[in-house]
Coordinates of C-alpha atoms and ligand atoms in Angstrom, one line a residue:
M770 CA 89.8 143.2 100.5
K771 CA 89.9 146.4 102.5
N772 CA 90.8 149.4 100.4
N773 CA 94.0 150.1 102.2
E774 CA 95.3 146.5 101.9
K775 CA 97.8 146.1 99.1
R776 CA 97.8 143.1 96.8
K777 CA 100.2 140.3 97.5
S778 CA 101.8 137.8 95.2
G779 CA 104.5 135.1 95.2
Y780 CA 105.7 131.6 94.9
V781 CA 104.9 128.8 97.3
A782 CA 106.8 125.4 97.0
L783 CA 105.1 122.2 98.2
I784 CA 107.9 119.8 99.3
G785 CA 108.1 116.6 101.3
R786 CA 108.4 112.9 100.9
T787 CA 106.6 111.0 98.3
N788 CA 102.9 110.2 99.0
V789 CA 102.4 112.8 101.8
G790 CA 99.6 114.4 99.7
K791 CA 101.2 117.4 98.0
S792 CA 99.4 117.0 94.8
T793 CA 96.1 116.3 96.6
F794 CA 96.5 119.6 98.4
L795 CA 97.3 121.5 95.2
N796 CA 94.1 120.2 93.6
K797 CA 92.0 121.0 96.6
V798 CA 93.3 124.5 97.0
M799 CA 92.9 125.1 93.2
G800 CA 89.4 123.7 93.3
T801 CA 90.2 121.7 90.1
K802 CA 92.6 118.9 89.1
V803 CA 96.0 120.3 88.1
S804 CA 98.3 117.5 89.2
I805 CA 97.7 113.7 89.2
V806 CA 97.4 111.7 92.4
S807 CA 97.9 108.1 93.3
D808 CA 98.6 105.8 96.3
K809 CA 101.9 104.8 94.6
P810 CA 105.1 106.6 95.5
Q811 CA 106.7 109.0 93.0
T812 CA 103.6 110.0 91.2
T813 CA 104.6 113.5 90.4
R814 CA 107.6 113.5 88.1
K815 CA 108.1 117.2 87.4
Q816 CA 107.3 120.6 88.8
I817 CA 103.6 121.5 88.2
L818 CA 102.3 125.0 88.6
G819 CA 99.0 126.0 90.1
I820 CA 98.2 129.7 89.8
K821 CA 95.5 130.9 92.1
T822 CA 94.3 134.5 91.8
S823 CA 91.9 136.0 94.2
E824 CA 90.8 139.4 95.5
K825 CA 93.8 139.4 97.8
G826 CA 96.5 138.6 95.2
Q827 CA 98.1 135.7 93.4
I828 CA 99.7 132.6 94.8
I829 CA 101.8 130.4 92.5
F830 CA 102.1 127.0 93.9
F831 CA 104.9 124.6 92.8
D832 CA 103.9 121.0 93.2
S833 CA 107.1 119.0 93.1
P834 CA 108.2 115.4 93.1
G835 CA 108.5 113.7 96.5
I836 CA 112.0 113.7 97.8
H837 CA 113.8 110.4 97.5
V838 CA 117.3 109.0 96.7
P839 CA 117.7 109.1 92.9
Q840 CA 118.7 106.0 91.1
Y841 CA 118.0 106.8 87.5
K842 CA 118.5 110.0 85.5
L843 CA 114.7 110.4 85.7
N844 CA 115.0 110.6 89.5
Q845 CA 118.0 112.9 89.4
K846 CA 115.9 115.2 87.2
M847 CA 113.0 115.0 89.6
M848 CA 115.3 116.0 92.5
K849 CA 116.6 118.9 90.5
D850 CA 113.0 120.1 90.1
V851 CA 112.6 120.0 93.8
H852 CA 115.7 122.1 94.3
N853 CA 114.5 124.6 91.7
S854 CA 111.2 125.0 93.4
L855 CA 113.0 125.7 96.6
L856 CA 115.2 128.3 95.1
D857 CA 112.4 130.1 93.3
A858 CA 109.9 130.1 96.2
D859 CA 109.0 132.9 98.6
I860 CA 107.5 130.4 101.1
L861 CA 108.1 126.7 101.6
L862 CA 105.3 124.3 102.7
Y863 CA 106.9 121.2 104.1
F864 CA 104.4 118.4 104.1
V865 CA 104.5 115.5 106.6
E866 CA 101.9 112.9 107.4
V867 CA 100.4 112.6 110.9
A868 CA 102.3 109.8 112.8
D869 CA 105.1 109.5 110.2
K870 CA 108.1 110.2 112.5
R871 CA 110.8 109.3 110.1
E872 CA 113.7 111.9 110.1
D873 CA 114.0 114.0 107.0
K874 CA 117.4 115.4 107.8
F875 CA 118.2 116.0 104.2
I876 CA 115.0 118.1 103.6
I877 CA 115.3 119.9 106.9
D878 CA 118.8 121.0 106.0
M879 CA 117.7 122.2 102.6
I880 CA 114.9 124.2 104.3
K881 CA 117.3 125.6 106.9
N882 CA 119.9 126.6 104.3
S883 CA 117.2 128.4 102.2
N884 CA 116.5 130.9 105.0
K885 CA 113.0 131.3 103.7
P886 CA 109.8 131.3 105.7
A887 CA 108.8 127.7 106.1
F888 CA 105.5 126.2 107.3
I889 CA 105.2 122.6 108.4
I890 CA 101.9 121.1 107.1
I891 CA 100.7 118.0 109.0
N892 CA 98.5 116.3 106.5
K893 CA 95.9 113.5 106.5
I894 CA 94.4 114.6 109.9
D895 CA 91.1 113.0 108.7
K896 CA 92.8 109.6 109.0
Y897 CA 93.9 109.8 112.6
K898 CA 92.6 110.6 116.1
K899 CA 93.0 114.2 117.1
S900 CA 95.5 113.2 119.9
K901 CA 97.8 111.8 117.2
A902 CA 97.8 115.1 115.3
L903 CA 98.6 117.0 118.6
D904 CA 101.4 114.6 119.4
M905 CA 102.8 115.2 115.9
I906 CA 102.7 119.0 116.5
N907 CA 104.7 118.5 119.7
E908 CA 107.1 116.3 117.9
V909 CA 107.9 118.7 115.0
K910 CA 107.5 122.1 116.6
D911 CA 111.2 122.5 117.7
I912 CA 112.8 121.0 114.6
L913 CA 113.0 124.4 113.0
N914 CA 111.8 127.9 113.6
W915 CA 108.6 127.3 111.6
S916 CA 106.6 130.3 110.5
E917 CA 103.4 128.4 110.9
I918 CA 102.4 124.8 111.9
V919 CA 99.2 123.8 110.2
P920 CA 97.4 120.5 110.5
V921 CA 95.2 119.9 107.4
S922 CA 93.4 117.3 105.4
A923 CA 94.2 117.8 101.8
L924 CA 91.6 115.2 100.9
T925 CA 88.6 116.6 102.8
G926 CA 89.7 120.2 102.8
I927 CA 90.0 120.7 106.6
N928 CA 92.1 123.9 107.2
V929 CA 92.9 124.4 103.5
D930 CA 91.3 127.9 103.5
L931 CA 93.0 128.7 106.7
L932 CA 96.3 127.7 105.2
E933 CA 95.7 130.0 102.2
E934 CA 95.1 132.9 104.6
L935 CA 98.3 132.2 106.5
I936 CA 100.2 132.1 103.2
Y937 CA 98.9 135.6 102.4
K938 CA 100.0 136.7 105.8
H939 CA 103.6 135.9 104.8
L940 CA 103.6 136.8 101.1
P941 CA 105.3 139.9 99.9
E942 CA 103.3 142.7 98.4
G943 CA 103.1 142.8 94.7
D944 CA 101.1 142.5 91.5
N945 CA 100.0 139.4 89.6
F946 CA 102.8 137.5 87.9
Y947 CA 100.4 135.9 85.4
P948 CA 97.1 136.9 83.8
E949 CA 94.3 136.0 86.2
E950 CA 92.7 133.5 83.8
E951 CA 95.9 131.4 83.8
Y952 CA 95.8 128.5 86.3
T953 CA 98.6 126.2 85.2
L954 CA 101.3 126.4 82.6
Q955 CA 101.4 122.8 81.5
T956 CA 100.6 122.1 77.9
E957 CA 97.3 120.3 77.1
K958 CA 99.3 117.3 75.7
F959 CA 101.3 117.0 78.9
F960 CA 98.2 117.2 81.1
V961 CA 96.4 114.5 79.0
S962 CA 99.5 112.2 79.2
E963 CA 99.5 112.7 82.9
L964 CA 95.8 111.7 83.2
I965 CA 96.6 108.5 81.2
R966 CA 99.5 107.8 83.5
E967 CA 97.3 108.3 86.5
K968 CA 95.0 105.5 85.3
I969 CA 98.1 103.3 84.8
L970 CA 99.2 104.0 88.3
N971 CA 95.8 103.2 89.7
L972 CA 95.5 100.0 87.8
T973 CA 99.0 98.5 88.1
R974 CA 101.3 97.3 90.9
E975 CA 105.0 96.6 91.6
E976 CA 107.4 98.0 89.1
L977 CA 104.8 99.1 86.5
P978 CA 104.0 102.4 88.1
Y979 CA 107.7 103.4 87.8
T980 CA 108.5 102.0 84.4
T981 CA 105.7 103.5 82.4
F982 CA 105.6 106.8 80.6
A983 CA 102.8 108.2 78.4
K984 CA 103.3 110.4 75.4
V985 CA 100.4 112.1 73.6
H986 CA 101.1 112.6 69.9
E987 CA 97.8 114.0 68.7
I988 CA 94.8 115.9 70.1
T989 CA 92.4 116.8 67.3
D990 CA 89.1 118.4 67.8
K991 CA 86.9 116.8 65.1
G992 CA 83.7 118.7 66.0
K993 CA 81.6 116.2 67.9
I994 CA 84.5 114.2 69.2
V995 CA 88.1 114.9 70.3
Y996 CA 90.6 112.3 68.9
I997 CA 93.6 111.6 71.0
R998 CA 96.5 109.3 70.1
A999 CA 98.9 108.4 72.8
E1000 CA 101.7 105.9 73.4
I1001 CA 102.5 104.1 76.6
F1002 CA 106.2 103.3 77.0
V1003 CA 107.3 100.4 79.2
E1004 CA 110.8 99.0 79.6
T1005 CA 110.5 95.3 78.8
K1006 CA 108.4 93.0 76.7
S1007 CA 107.0 91.3 79.8
Q1008 CA 105.8 94.7 81.1
K1009 CA 104.1 95.2 77.8
K1010 CA 102.3 91.9 78.2
I1011 CA 101.1 93.0 81.7
I1012 CA 99.9 96.4 80.5
V1013 CA 98.0 95.0 77.6
G1014 CA 96.6 92.2 79.9
S1015 CA 94.9 89.0 78.8
K1016 CA 92.6 89.6 75.9
A1017 CA 93.8 93.3 76.1
S1018 CA 91.7 93.7 79.2
L1019 CA 94.0 96.0 81.2
I1020 CA 94.7 98.4 78.3
K1021 CA 91.0 98.5 77.7
Q1022 CA 90.4 99.5 81.3
I1023 CA 93.1 102.1 81.2
G1024 CA 91.5 103.5 78.0
E1025 CA 88.0 103.4 79.4
T1026 CA 88.8 105.2 82.7
G1027 CA 91.1 107.6 80.9
R1028 CA 88.5 108.4 78.4
K1029 CA 85.9 109.3 81.1
D1030 CA 88.3 111.8 82.7
L1031 CA 89.2 113.3 79.4
E1032 CA 85.5 113.7 78.4
D1033 CA 85.0 115.6 81.6
Y1034 CA 88.0 117.7 80.9
F1035 CA 87.1 118.5 77.2
D1036 CA 83.4 118.5 77.9
K1037 CA 83.0 116.4 74.7
K1038 CA 83.1 112.8 73.5
V1039 CA 86.7 111.5 73.3
F1040 CA 88.2 108.8 71.2
L1041 CA 91.4 107.6 72.9
D1042 CA 93.7 105.6 70.7
L1043 CA 96.4 103.9 72.9
Y1044 CA 99.5 102.1 71.8
V1045 CA 102.0 100.3 74.0
K1046 CA 105.7 100.5 73.1
V1047 CA 108.8 99.0 74.6
S1048 CA 111.7 101.4 75.1
S1049 CA 114.4 99.7 77.2
N1050 CA 115.9 101.9 79.9
W1051 CA 113.9 105.0 79.1
R1052 CA 114.5 106.3 82.6
N1053 CA 118.1 106.9 81.6
S1054 CA 117.3 108.2 78.1
N1055 CA 117.9 111.9 77.6
T1056 CA 115.6 112.0 74.6
I1057 CA 112.6 110.7 76.5
L1058 CA 113.4 112.7 79.6
G1059 CA 113.4 115.8 77.4
E1060 CA 109.7 115.3 77.2
L1061 CA 109.6 116.2 80.9
D1062 CA 111.1 119.6 80.3
Ligands
LIG1704 N1 93.2 110.1 104.1 C1 93.9 111.0 103.4 N2 94.5 110.6 102.3 C2 95.2 111.6 101.6 C3 95.3 112.9 102.0 N3 96.0 113.6 101.1 C4 96.5 112.7 100.3 N4 96.0 111.5 100.5 C5 96.2 110.2 99.8 O1 97.6 110.0 99.8 C6 98.0 109.4 98.5 C7 99.2 110.2 97.9 O2 98.7 111.5 97.5 P1 99.5 112.4 96.5 O3 98.8 113.7 96.5 O4 99.7 111.7 95.2 O5 100.9 112.5 97.3 P2 102.2 113.3 96.8 O6 102.8 113.9 98.0 O7 101.9 114.3 95.7 O8 103.1 112.1 96.2 P3 104.3 112.2 95.1 O9 103.8 112.9 93.9 O10 104.5 110.7 94.8 O11 105.4 112.8 95.8 C8 96.8 109.3 97.7 O12 96.2 108.0 97.8 C9 95.9 110.4 98.3 O13 94.5 110.1 98.1 C10 94.5 113.3 103.2 O14 94.5 114.5 103.6 N5 93.8 112.3 103.8
LIG1705 MG1 102.5 114.4 93.8

């Protein structure tokens, strides 16, 4: 930073449809996993913060659930989080995928009404020919008075540094909001439950990704090993049967893959004790949804 440049800081909301790569972007820009990712829609269920401090200042990213029509209390809560991100942000990053030309009138109106600087981020350029990305730029450039139009690949990192620079260009001057060693505000229990849910999302299909919920009850550092006890909630007995799998094969796989990630995270051996529980209609249960606060 040049001596005469003032520090900048502020909040940046990542918004857009489900599956466009918002969480992938957050992890890439942070350089570490903060938010889980999957190829299933509606992966992110609540606002997740990524706080990035550099010599230029501090950016607080809000990852948020993908925008969709809510059918359960869970989904209403998810949409409320999107709204809150929008209200609190200094800059909005609206993510779209190259070649996805569906109209997002609802989101566009929300962005317009916010009167905040908004960038349109055209993601997944690694997957498409350059001409397709250029077509997309032409397609979107007049929808709104965008502050910036940035084609990126959240997966491979193309233009991610450039996007960070452009964010700094538009951020207000100011000091850090959080201590610089802070990078996310989620509790360890919540992050661990998300890692377990990510494995479930990756290993299941159809309704299972939507109807599962993981809750961590205990994380105890026992010296050489970290002991973790968690429950996986499903909505019906038949879903429980699927999650457990024949001869408990699926739950073992969830446990195995989850344990590997957790051992990387804790940098220690982990014993992951998983239980499956049926809780009918949890997506409308205020008690369980309270876990997402
Ligand atoms: N090829 C390619 N795939 C990507 C890119 N970014 C994300 N993906 C993939 O797209 C899928 C969805 O990514 P997420 O980051 O979970 O998407 P999201 O927008 O956070 O989704 P929700 O949380 O459901 O709203 C995953 O399979 C990612 O690997 C990209 O730049 N290129
Ligand atoms: Mg996400």
